[in-house]
mmCIF file of C-alpha atoms in Angstrom:
data_model
loop_
_atom_site.group_PDB
_atom_site.id
_atom_site.type_symbol
_atom_site.label_atom_id
_atom_site.label_comp_id
_atom_site.label_asym_id
_atom_site.label_seq_id
_atom_site.Cartn_x
_atom_site.Cartn_y
_atom_site.Cartn_z
ATOM 1 C CA UNK A 924 3.719 -14.765 6.224
ATOM 2 C CA UNK A 925 7.398 -12.991 4.817
ATOM 3 C CA UNK A 926 9.160 -15.558 2.834
ATOM 4 C CA UNK A 927 12.214 -13.457 2.359
ATOM 5 C CA UNK A 928 14.936 -14.272 -1.214
ATOM 6 C CA UNK A 929 17.311 -16.006 1.333
ATOM 7 C CA UNK A 930 14.535 -18.287 2.572
ATOM 8 C CA UNK A 931 13.232 -19.767 -1.139
ATOM 9 C CA UNK A 932 16.849 -19.869 -2.249
ATOM 10 C CA UNK A 933 17.849 -21.881 0.666
ATOM 11 C CA UNK A 934 14.731 -24.371 0.030
ATOM 12 C CA UNK A 935 15.194 -24.533 -3.541
ATOM 13 C CA UNK A 936 19.105 -25.624 -3.332
ATOM 14 C CA UNK A 937 18.099 -27.581 -0.133
ATOM 15 C CA UNK A 938 15.065 -29.774 -2.299
ATOM 16 C CA UNK A 939 17.448 -29.880 -5.236
ATOM 17 C CA UNK A 940 20.108 -31.364 -3.003
ATOM 18 C CA UNK A 941 18.077 -33.585 -1.253
ATOM 19 C CA UNK A 942 16.567 -35.076 -5.177
ATOM 20 C CA UNK A 943 20.034 -35.533 -6.066
ATOM 21 C CA UNK A 944 21.079 -37.122 -2.351
ATOM 22 C CA UNK A 945 17.785 -39.311 -2.496
ATOM 23 C CA UNK A 946 18.057 -40.098 -6.501
ATOM 24 C CA UNK A 947 22.359 -40.841 -5.411
ATOM 25 C CA UNK A 948 21.130 -43.690 -2.283
ATOM 26 C CA UNK A 949 18.434 -44.795 -4.390
ATOM 27 C CA UNK A 950 20.912 -45.705 -7.509
ATOM 28 C CA UNK A 951 23.550 -46.987 -4.875
ATOM 29 C CA UNK A 952 21.088 -49.049 -3.007
ATOM 30 C CA UNK A 953 19.817 -50.559 -6.521
ATOM 31 C CA UNK A 954 22.869 -51.230 -8.007
ATOM 32 C CA UNK A 955 23.723 -53.200 -4.659
ATOM 33 C CA UNK A 956 20.714 -55.012 -5.328
ATOM 34 C CA UNK A 957 21.493 -55.525 -9.263
ATOM 35 C CA UNK A 958 25.646 -56.737 -7.756
ATOM 36 C CA UNK A 959 24.113 -58.740 -5.408
ATOM 37 C CA UNK A 960 21.808 -60.796 -8.176
ATOM 38 C CA UNK A 961 24.179 -60.605 -10.201
ATOM 39 C CA UNK A 962 27.603 -62.276 -8.207
ATOM 40 C CA UNK A 963 24.516 -64.704 -6.839
ATOM 41 C CA UNK A 964 24.437 -66.004 -10.161
ATOM 42 C CA UNK A 965 28.437 -65.423 -11.170
ATOM 43 C CA UNK A 966 29.742 -67.390 -8.207
ATOM 44 C CA UNK A 967 26.999 -69.098 -7.269
ATOM 45 C CA UNK A 968 24.037 -70.604 -9.896
ATOM 46 C CA UNK A 969 26.405 -70.975 -12.763
ATOM 47 C CA UNK A 970 29.268 -72.615 -10.807
ATOM 48 C CA UNK A 971 26.888 -75.070 -9.174
ATOM 49 C CA UNK A 972 25.390 -76.029 -13.245
ATOM 50 C CA UNK A 973 28.622 -76.176 -14.000
ATOM 51 C CA UNK A 974 29.979 -78.702 -11.272
ATOM 52 C CA UNK A 975 26.885 -80.359 -11.156
ATOM 53 C CA UNK A 976 26.718 -81.288 -14.771
ATOM 54 C CA UNK A 977 30.182 -83.063 -14.417
ATOM 55 C CA UNK A 978 29.333 -84.382 -11.443
ATOM 56 C CA UNK A 979 26.153 -86.002 -13.624
ATOM 57 C CA UNK A 980 29.218 -86.722 -15.841
ATOM 58 C CA UNK A 981 31.602 -88.167 -13.823
ATOM 59 C CA UNK A 982 28.562 -90.114 -12.109
ATOM 60 C CA UNK A 983 27.901 -92.160 -15.160
ATOM 61 C CA UNK A 984 31.783 -92.431 -16.187
ATOM 62 C CA UNK A 985 31.638 -93.886 -12.875
ATOM 63 C CA UNK A 986 28.593 -96.546 -13.958
ATOM 64 C CA UNK A 987 29.805 -97.335 -17.768
ATOM 65 C CA UNK A 988 33.149 -97.962 -15.636
ATOM 66 C CA UNK A 989 32.407 -99.890 -13.241
ATOM 67 C CA UNK A 990 30.134 -102.313 -16.304
ATOM 68 C CA UNK A 991 34.466 -102.218 -18.001
ATOM 69 C CA UNK A 992 34.817 -103.839 -14.612
ATOM 70 C CA UNK A 993 32.935 -106.182 -14.780
ATOM 71 C CA UNK A 994 32.284 -107.418 -18.091
ATOM 72 C CA UNK A 995 35.660 -106.225 -20.362
ATOM 73 C CA UNK A 996 38.365 -107.955 -17.029
ATOM 74 C CA UNK A 997 39.241 -111.143 -17.690
ATOM 75 C CA UNK A 998 42.587 -111.055 -15.686
ATOM 76 C CA UNK A 999 43.940 -109.889 -12.806
ATOM 77 C CA UNK A 1000 46.128 -107.090 -14.369
ATOM 78 C CA UNK A 1001 42.908 -105.506 -16.258
ATOM 79 C CA UNK A 1002 40.848 -106.496 -13.241
ATOM 80 C CA UNK A 1003 43.613 -104.022 -10.899
ATOM 81 C CA UNK A 1004 43.637 -101.549 -14.083
ATOM 82 C CA UNK A 1005 40.105 -101.173 -14.324
ATOM 83 C CA UNK A 1006 39.933 -100.697 -10.771
ATOM 84 C CA UNK A 1007 42.636 -98.342 -10.677
ATOM 85 C CA UNK A 1008 40.425 -96.255 -13.049
ATOM 86 C CA UNK A 1009 36.997 -96.903 -10.544
ATOM 87 C CA UNK A 1010 39.352 -95.143 -7.686
ATOM 88 C CA UNK A 1011 40.183 -92.764 -9.371
ATOM 89 C CA UNK A 1012 36.749 -91.602 -10.965
ATOM 90 C CA UNK A 1013 35.613 -92.261 -7.092
ATOM 91 C CA UNK A 1014 37.881 -89.304 -6.235
ATOM 92 C CA UNK A 1015 37.115 -86.873 -8.934
ATOM 93 C CA UNK A 1016 33.467 -87.298 -7.697
ATOM 94 C CA UNK A 1017 34.402 -86.680 -3.825
ATOM 95 C CA UNK A 1018 36.588 -83.854 -5.209
ATOM 96 C CA UNK A 1019 34.123 -82.072 -7.113
ATOM 97 C CA UNK A 1020 31.371 -82.648 -4.230
ATOM 98 C CA UNK A 1021 33.657 -80.758 -2.129
ATOM 99 C CA UNK A 1022 33.921 -78.108 -4.507
ATOM 100 C CA UNK A 1023 29.453 -78.252 -4.663
ATOM 101 C CA UNK A 1024 29.176 -78.231 -1.108
ATOM 102 C CA UNK A 1025 29.533 -74.213 -0.327
ATOM 103 C CA UNK A 1026 27.829 -73.029 -3.462
ATOM 104 C CA UNK A 1027 24.836 -75.097 -1.834
ATOM 105 C CA UNK A 1028 22.109 -71.872 -0.626
ATOM 106 C CA UNK A 1029 19.058 -73.179 -0.751
ATOM 107 C CA UNK A 1030 16.733 -75.791 2.357
ATOM 108 C CA UNK A 1031 15.636 -77.685 -1.423
ATOM 109 C CA UNK A 1032 18.972 -77.581 -2.592
ATOM 110 C CA UNK A 1033 20.224 -78.761 0.596
ATOM 111 C CA UNK A 1034 17.553 -81.774 0.494
ATOM 112 C CA UNK A 1035 18.135 -82.533 -3.236
ATOM 113 C CA UNK A 1036 21.980 -82.950 -2.568
ATOM 114 C CA UNK A 1037 21.234 -85.041 0.646
ATOM 115 C CA UNK A 1038 19.349 -87.277 -1.341
ATOM 116 C CA UNK A 1039 21.817 -87.247 -4.140
ATOM 117 C CA UNK A 1040 24.421 -88.374 -1.772
ATOM 118 C CA UNK A 1041 22.545 -90.906 0.719
ATOM 119 C CA UNK A 1042 22.280 -92.586 -3.362
ATOM 120 C CA UNK A 1043 25.041 -92.375 -3.788
ATOM 121 C CA UNK A 1044 25.789 -93.931 -0.916
ATOM 122 C CA UNK A 1045 23.785 -97.183 -1.210
ATOM 123 C CA UNK A 1046 24.761 -97.273 -4.735
ATOM 124 C CA UNK A 1047 28.767 -98.128 -3.849
ATOM 125 C CA UNK A 1048 27.086 -100.491 -1.324
ATOM 126 C CA UNK A 1049 25.057 -102.400 -3.895
ATOM 127 C CA UNK A 1050 28.440 -102.278 -5.718
ATOM 128 C CA UNK A 1051 30.817 -103.683 -3.305
ATOM 129 C CA UNK A 1052 29.943 -107.427 -2.921
ATOM 130 C CA UNK A 1053 29.966 -107.361 -7.210
ATOM 131 C CA UNK A 1054 33.293 -105.875 -7.681
ATOM 132 C CA UNK A 1055 34.570 -108.529 -4.408
ATOM 133 C CA UNK A 1056 33.964 -110.839 -6.624
ATOM 134 C CA UNK A 1057 35.207 -109.650 -9.734
ATOM 135 C CA UNK A 1058 38.375 -108.973 -7.754
ATOM 136 C CA UNK A 1059 38.549 -112.792 -5.998
ATOM 137 C CA UNK A 1060 38.192 -114.012 -9.926
ATOM 138 C CA UNK A 1061 35.109 -114.898 -9.947
ATOM 139 C CA UNK A 1062 33.752 -113.370 -12.921
ATOM 140 C CA UNK A 1063 30.824 -115.328 -13.621
ATOM 141 C CA UNK A 1064 29.354 -114.482 -10.037
ATOM 142 C CA UNK A 1065 30.013 -111.030 -10.740
ATOM 143 C CA UNK A 1066 28.718 -111.340 -13.784
ATOM 144 C CA UNK A 1067 25.414 -112.750 -12.544
ATOM 145 C CA UNK A 1068 25.264 -110.423 -9.885
ATOM 146 C CA UNK A 1069 25.748 -107.888 -12.196
ATOM 147 C CA UNK A 1070 22.658 -108.881 -14.462
ATOM 148 C CA UNK A 1071 20.400 -109.615 -11.003
ATOM 149 C CA UNK A 1072 21.452 -106.108 -9.468
ATOM 150 C CA UNK A 1073 18.509 -103.844 -10.586
ATOM 151 C CA UNK A 1074 18.630 -102.330 -7.174
ATOM 152 C CA UNK A 1075 21.925 -100.429 -8.282
ATOM 153 C CA UNK A 1076 20.265 -100.218 -11.530
ATOM 154 C CA UNK A 1077 17.130 -98.007 -10.044
ATOM 155 C CA UNK A 1078 19.641 -96.225 -7.422
ATOM 156 C CA UNK A 1079 21.802 -95.443 -10.706
ATOM 157 C CA UNK A 1080 19.247 -93.189 -11.767
ATOM 158 C CA UNK A 1081 17.774 -92.090 -9.250
ATOM 159 C CA UNK A 1082 21.039 -90.270 -8.989
ATOM 160 C CA UNK A 1083 20.963 -88.893 -12.435
ATOM 161 C CA UNK A 1084 17.535 -88.143 -11.846
ATOM 162 C CA UNK A 1085 18.565 -85.911 -8.588
ATOM 163 C CA UNK A 1086 21.751 -84.568 -10.007
ATOM 164 C CA UNK A 1087 19.429 -83.159 -12.977
ATOM 165 C CA UNK A 1088 16.521 -81.535 -10.589
ATOM 166 C CA UNK A 1089 19.671 -79.917 -8.951
ATOM 167 C CA UNK A 1090 20.446 -78.355 -11.777
ATOM 168 C CA UNK A 1091 17.261 -77.167 -12.676
ATOM 169 C CA UNK A 1092 16.544 -76.205 -8.889
ATOM 170 C CA UNK A 1093 20.410 -73.830 -9.359
ATOM 171 C CA UNK A 1094 19.298 -72.597 -13.023
ATOM 172 C CA UNK A 1095 15.939 -71.454 -11.979
ATOM 173 C CA UNK A 1096 17.593 -69.452 -9.070
ATOM 174 C CA UNK A 1097 19.814 -67.861 -12.040
ATOM 175 C CA UNK A 1098 16.653 -67.116 -14.035
ATOM 176 C CA UNK A 1099 15.411 -65.764 -11.114
ATOM 177 C CA UNK A 1100 18.217 -63.404 -9.833
ATOM 178 C CA UNK A 1101 18.612 -62.667 -13.668
ATOM 179 C CA UNK A 1102 15.188 -60.920 -13.835
ATOM 180 C CA UNK A 1103 15.376 -59.465 -10.844
ATOM 181 C CA UNK A 1104 17.934 -58.149 -11.834
ATOM 182 C CA UNK A 1105 16.846 -56.477 -14.818
ATOM 183 C CA UNK A 1106 13.327 -55.158 -12.810
ATOM 184 C CA UNK A 1107 16.478 -53.744 -10.200
ATOM 185 C CA UNK A 1108 18.091 -52.535 -13.480
ATOM 186 C CA UNK A 1109 14.258 -51.029 -15.259
ATOM 187 C CA UNK A 1110 13.327 -50.030 -11.207
ATOM 188 C CA UNK A 1111 16.825 -47.664 -11.460
ATOM 189 C CA UNK A 1112 16.227 -46.323 -14.863
ATOM 190 C CA UNK A 1113 12.404 -45.128 -13.945
ATOM 191 C CA UNK A 1114 14.161 -43.979 -10.492
ATOM 192 C CA UNK A 1115 16.775 -41.513 -12.137
ATOM 193 C CA UNK A 1116 14.341 -40.242 -14.797
ATOM 194 C CA UNK A 1117 11.586 -39.118 -12.483
ATOM 195 C CA UNK A 1118 14.346 -37.795 -9.924
ATOM 196 C CA UNK A 1119 15.993 -36.052 -13.638
ATOM 197 C CA UNK A 1120 12.666 -35.170 -14.375
ATOM 198 C CA UNK A 1121 12.487 -33.577 -10.680
ATOM 199 C CA UNK A 1122 15.721 -31.805 -10.624
ATOM 200 C CA UNK A 1123 14.775 -29.994 -13.801
ATOM 201 C CA UNK A 1124 11.853 -28.712 -12.856
ATOM 202 C CA UNK A 1125 13.408 -27.964 -9.610
ATOM 203 C CA UNK A 1126 16.216 -25.925 -11.136
ATOM 204 C CA UNK A 1127 13.903 -24.032 -13.417
ATOM 205 C CA UNK A 1128 11.530 -23.082 -10.642
ATOM 206 C CA UNK A 1129 14.584 -21.527 -9.205
ATOM 207 C CA UNK A 1130 15.859 -19.807 -12.695
ATOM 208 C CA UNK A 1131 12.243 -18.673 -13.398
ATOM 209 C CA UNK A 1132 12.628 -17.293 -9.805
ATOM 210 C CA UNK A 1133 15.290 -15.656 -9.987
ATOM 211 C CA UNK A 1134 14.876 -14.073 -13.375
ATOM 212 C CA UNK A 1135 11.477 -12.850 -12.641
ATOM 213 C CA UNK A 1136 11.393 -12.260 -8.657
ATOM 214 C CA UNK A 1137 14.727 -11.021 -7.833
ATOM 215 C CA UNK A 1138 16.807 -10.086 -11.737
ATOM 216 C CA UNK A 1139 13.760 -8.474 -13.387
ATOM 217 C CA UNK A 1140 12.963 -6.646 -9.792
ATOM 218 C CA UNK A 1141 15.766 -5.265 -9.724
ATOM 219 C CA UNK A 1142 16.253 -3.912 -12.933
ATOM 220 C CA UNK A 1143 13.183 -1.912 -12.336
ATOM 221 C CA UNK A 1144 14.501 -1.155 -9.245
ATOM 222 C CA UNK A 1145 17.556 0.076 -10.693
ATOM 223 C CA UNK A 1146 15.905 2.151 -13.306
ATOM 224 C CA UNK A 1147 13.608 3.904 -10.334
ATOM 225 C CA UNK A 1148 16.898 5.083 -8.766
ATOM 226 C CA UNK A 1149 18.605 6.088 -12.011
ATOM 227 C CA UNK A 1150 14.805 7.921 -12.555
ATOM 228 C CA UNK A 1151 14.752 9.396 -9.528
ATOM 229 C CA UNK A 1152 18.518 10.308 -9.859
ATOM 230 C CA UNK A 1153 17.938 12.279 -12.674
ATOM 231 C CA UNK A 1154 15.473 14.374 -10.762
ATOM 232 C CA UNK A 1155 11.782 12.743 -11.722
ATOM 233 C CA UNK A 1156 9.911 12.335 -8.805
ATOM 234 C CA UNK A 1157 6.761 11.347 -10.802
ATOM 235 C CA UNK A 1158 8.288 7.931 -11.456
ATOM 236 C CA UNK A 1159 6.680 4.773 -9.835
ATOM 237 C CA UNK A 1160 8.920 3.005 -7.491
ATOM 238 C CA UNK A 1161 8.211 -0.814 -8.046
ATOM 239 C CA UNK A 1162 7.953 -4.086 -5.474
ATOM 240 C CA UNK A 1163 6.318 -1.531 -2.915
ATOM 241 C CA UNK A 1164 4.581 -4.031 -0.561
ATOM 242 C CA UNK A 1165 7.028 -7.274 -1.166
ATOM 243 C CA UNK A 1166 7.776 -8.531 2.230
ATOM 244 C CA UNK A 1167 10.598 -9.690 1.022
ATOM 245 C CA UNK A 1168 14.682 -8.057 0.671
ATOM 246 C CA UNK A 1169 13.547 -6.536 -2.411
ATOM 247 C CA UNK A 1170 10.462 -5.090 -1.052
ATOM 248 C CA UNK A 1171 12.616 -3.601 1.858
ATOM 249 C CA UNK A 1172 14.763 -1.993 -1.205
ATOM 250 C CA UNK A 1173 11.762 -0.872 -2.870
ATOM 251 C CA UNK A 1174 11.010 0.841 0.834
ATOM 252 C CA UNK A 1175 14.065 2.512 1.218
ATOM 253 C CA UNK A 1176 13.797 3.633 -2.646
ATOM 254 C CA UNK A 1177 10.318 5.280 -2.044
ATOM 255 C CA UNK A 1178 11.373 7.019 1.016
ATOM 256 C CA UNK A 1179 14.128 8.727 -1.150
ATOM 257 C CA UNK A 1180 12.032 9.793 -3.036
ATOM 258 C CA UNK A 1181 9.551 11.016 -0.378
ATOM 259 C CA UNK A 1182 12.033 13.038 0.507
ATOM 260 C CA UNK A 1183 12.832 14.197 -2.559
ATOM 261 C CA UNK A 1184 9.625 15.461 -3.289
ATOM 262 C CA UNK A 1185 9.512 16.793 0.161
ATOM 263 C CA UNK A 1186 13.047 18.794 -0.486
ATOM 264 C CA UNK A 1187 11.425 20.644 -3.689
ATOM 265 C CA UNK A 1188 7.549 21.809 -1.885
ATOM 266 C CA UNK A 1189 10.059 23.130 1.145
ATOM 267 C CA UNK A 1190 12.469 25.231 -1.939
ATOM 268 C CA UNK A 1191 9.178 26.038 -3.215
ATOM 269 C CA UNK A 1192 7.351 27.740 0.165
ATOM 270 C CA UNK A 1193 10.761 29.073 0.700
ATOM 271 C CA UNK A 1194 11.266 30.375 -2.837
ATOM 272 C CA UNK A 1195 7.431 31.976 -2.607
ATOM 273 C CA UNK A 1196 8.515 33.260 0.664
ATOM 274 C CA UNK A 1197 10.843 34.944 -0.465
ATOM 275 C CA UNK A 1198 9.834 36.341 -3.277
ATOM 276 C CA UNK A 1199 6.653 38.385 -0.994
ATOM 277 C CA UNK A 1200 9.598 39.128 1.490
ATOM 278 C CA UNK A 1201 11.030 41.013 -1.750
ATOM 279 C CA UNK A 1202 7.575 42.184 -2.940
ATOM 280 C CA UNK A 1203 6.810 43.749 0.883
ATOM 281 C CA UNK A 1204 10.257 45.662 0.954
ATOM 282 C CA UNK A 1205 9.830 46.986 -2.289
ATOM 283 C CA UNK A 1206 6.730 48.467 -1.192
ATOM 284 C CA UNK A 1207 7.918 49.022 2.081
ATOM 285 C CA UNK A 1208 10.173 50.814 0.413
ATOM 286 C CA UNK A 1209 7.438 52.931 -2.261
ATOM 287 C CA UNK A 1210 5.473 53.620 0.691
ATOM 288 C CA UNK A 1211 8.570 55.303 2.646
ATOM 289 C CA UNK A 1212 9.294 57.344 -0.236
ATOM 290 C CA UNK A 1213 5.685 58.660 -0.808
ATOM 291 C CA UNK A 1214 5.534 59.436 2.987
ATOM 292 C CA UNK A 1215 9.834 61.416 3.065
ATOM 293 C CA UNK A 1216 8.099 63.010 -0.295
ATOM 294 C CA UNK A 1217 5.261 64.529 1.306
ATOM 295 C CA UNK A 1218 6.824 65.441 4.194
ATOM 296 C CA UNK A 1219 9.371 67.253 1.987
ATOM 297 C CA UNK A 1220 6.926 68.719 0.285
ATOM 298 C CA UNK A 1221 5.189 70.205 2.660
ATOM 299 C CA UNK A 1222 8.202 71.501 4.382
ATOM 300 C CA UNK A 1223 9.108 73.696 0.926
ATOM 301 C CA UNK A 1224 5.761 74.587 0.888
ATOM 302 C CA UNK A 1225 5.685 75.991 4.610
ATOM 303 C CA UNK A 1226 9.588 77.521 3.420
ATOM 304 C CA UNK A 1227 8.071 78.784 -0.027
ATOM 305 C CA UNK A 1228 5.335 80.552 2.018
ATOM 306 C CA UNK A 1229 7.262 81.719 4.653
ATOM 307 C CA UNK A 1230 9.769 83.007 2.020
ATOM 308 C CA UNK A 1231 6.496 85.113 0.438
ATOM 309 C CA UNK A 1232 5.502 86.483 3.855
ATOM 310 C CA UNK A 1233 8.558 87.755 4.473
ATOM 311 C CA UNK A 1234 8.851 89.563 0.847
ATOM 312 C CA UNK A 1235 6.039 91.095 1.774
ATOM 313 C CA UNK A 1236 7.242 91.921 5.103
ATOM 314 C CA UNK A 1237 10.276 93.381 3.515
ATOM 315 C CA UNK A 1238 8.636 95.357 0.834
ATOM 316 C CA UNK A 1239 6.282 96.293 3.233
ATOM 317 C CA UNK A 1240 9.229 97.913 5.870
ATOM 318 C CA UNK A 1241 10.821 99.467 2.518
#
């Protein structure tokens, strides 16, 4: 299988990008979860606890002011004043209830609030005849009704208990959201460390691949090419046979080396052929000279013999 350097680098960079992107998405998701939980605590649980505490306090104040209206009012003026204070407290309770109702976010909280609202209405209904007797000037009758109003006392206690349960429920929700936030933060930190570790390992792998698989091979290839350019055909071309771009480059350098070796062989053969031709030419010239010398010697011998014969003939004629 051919795995090119381009493919390796693209794969490594894509893996690093995928790790970084995944880390970012996980971090954003966990931060969003943490923000939701913190918002739940900041905008719901804590305000709910605060409103319920104030509502419980106003409920107790209402009961105290009711007792003050019945017990401490001795004339119409004090009755009117205490009745006004009681009405104002009831209005404050109503405002707090309207403020709390949008904060209810669970079925259990809704159930507790509905129980509270029902007990509160029943409690107010129990107090109406006592307040009416006090306003009518029947103080003794009102005190007697108050003394025998065990139902109102029980309802007041139930109301306080229900508000305390609702406070505990919201505190529990706040604690749960806080714990979940801490867990999400811990998970986000672990995820960040894991992703960072993977990214570091991937980056080191890419660095080592570039250093050992590319840079060193190119350095060795450059050294081999310098030696070849200097005429050293004994050099071994590195990375020959690799199925990537470095291998293709090595194959091209190997072809250059083979061509250089072939060229040198041709030059050597040409020089040998030239030397052999020169030797043959010299031998031929020597042979021609010898033949010429032999031919000339024969002619000279014949001329000398003829001259001798001619001299002898001349002497005979003389």
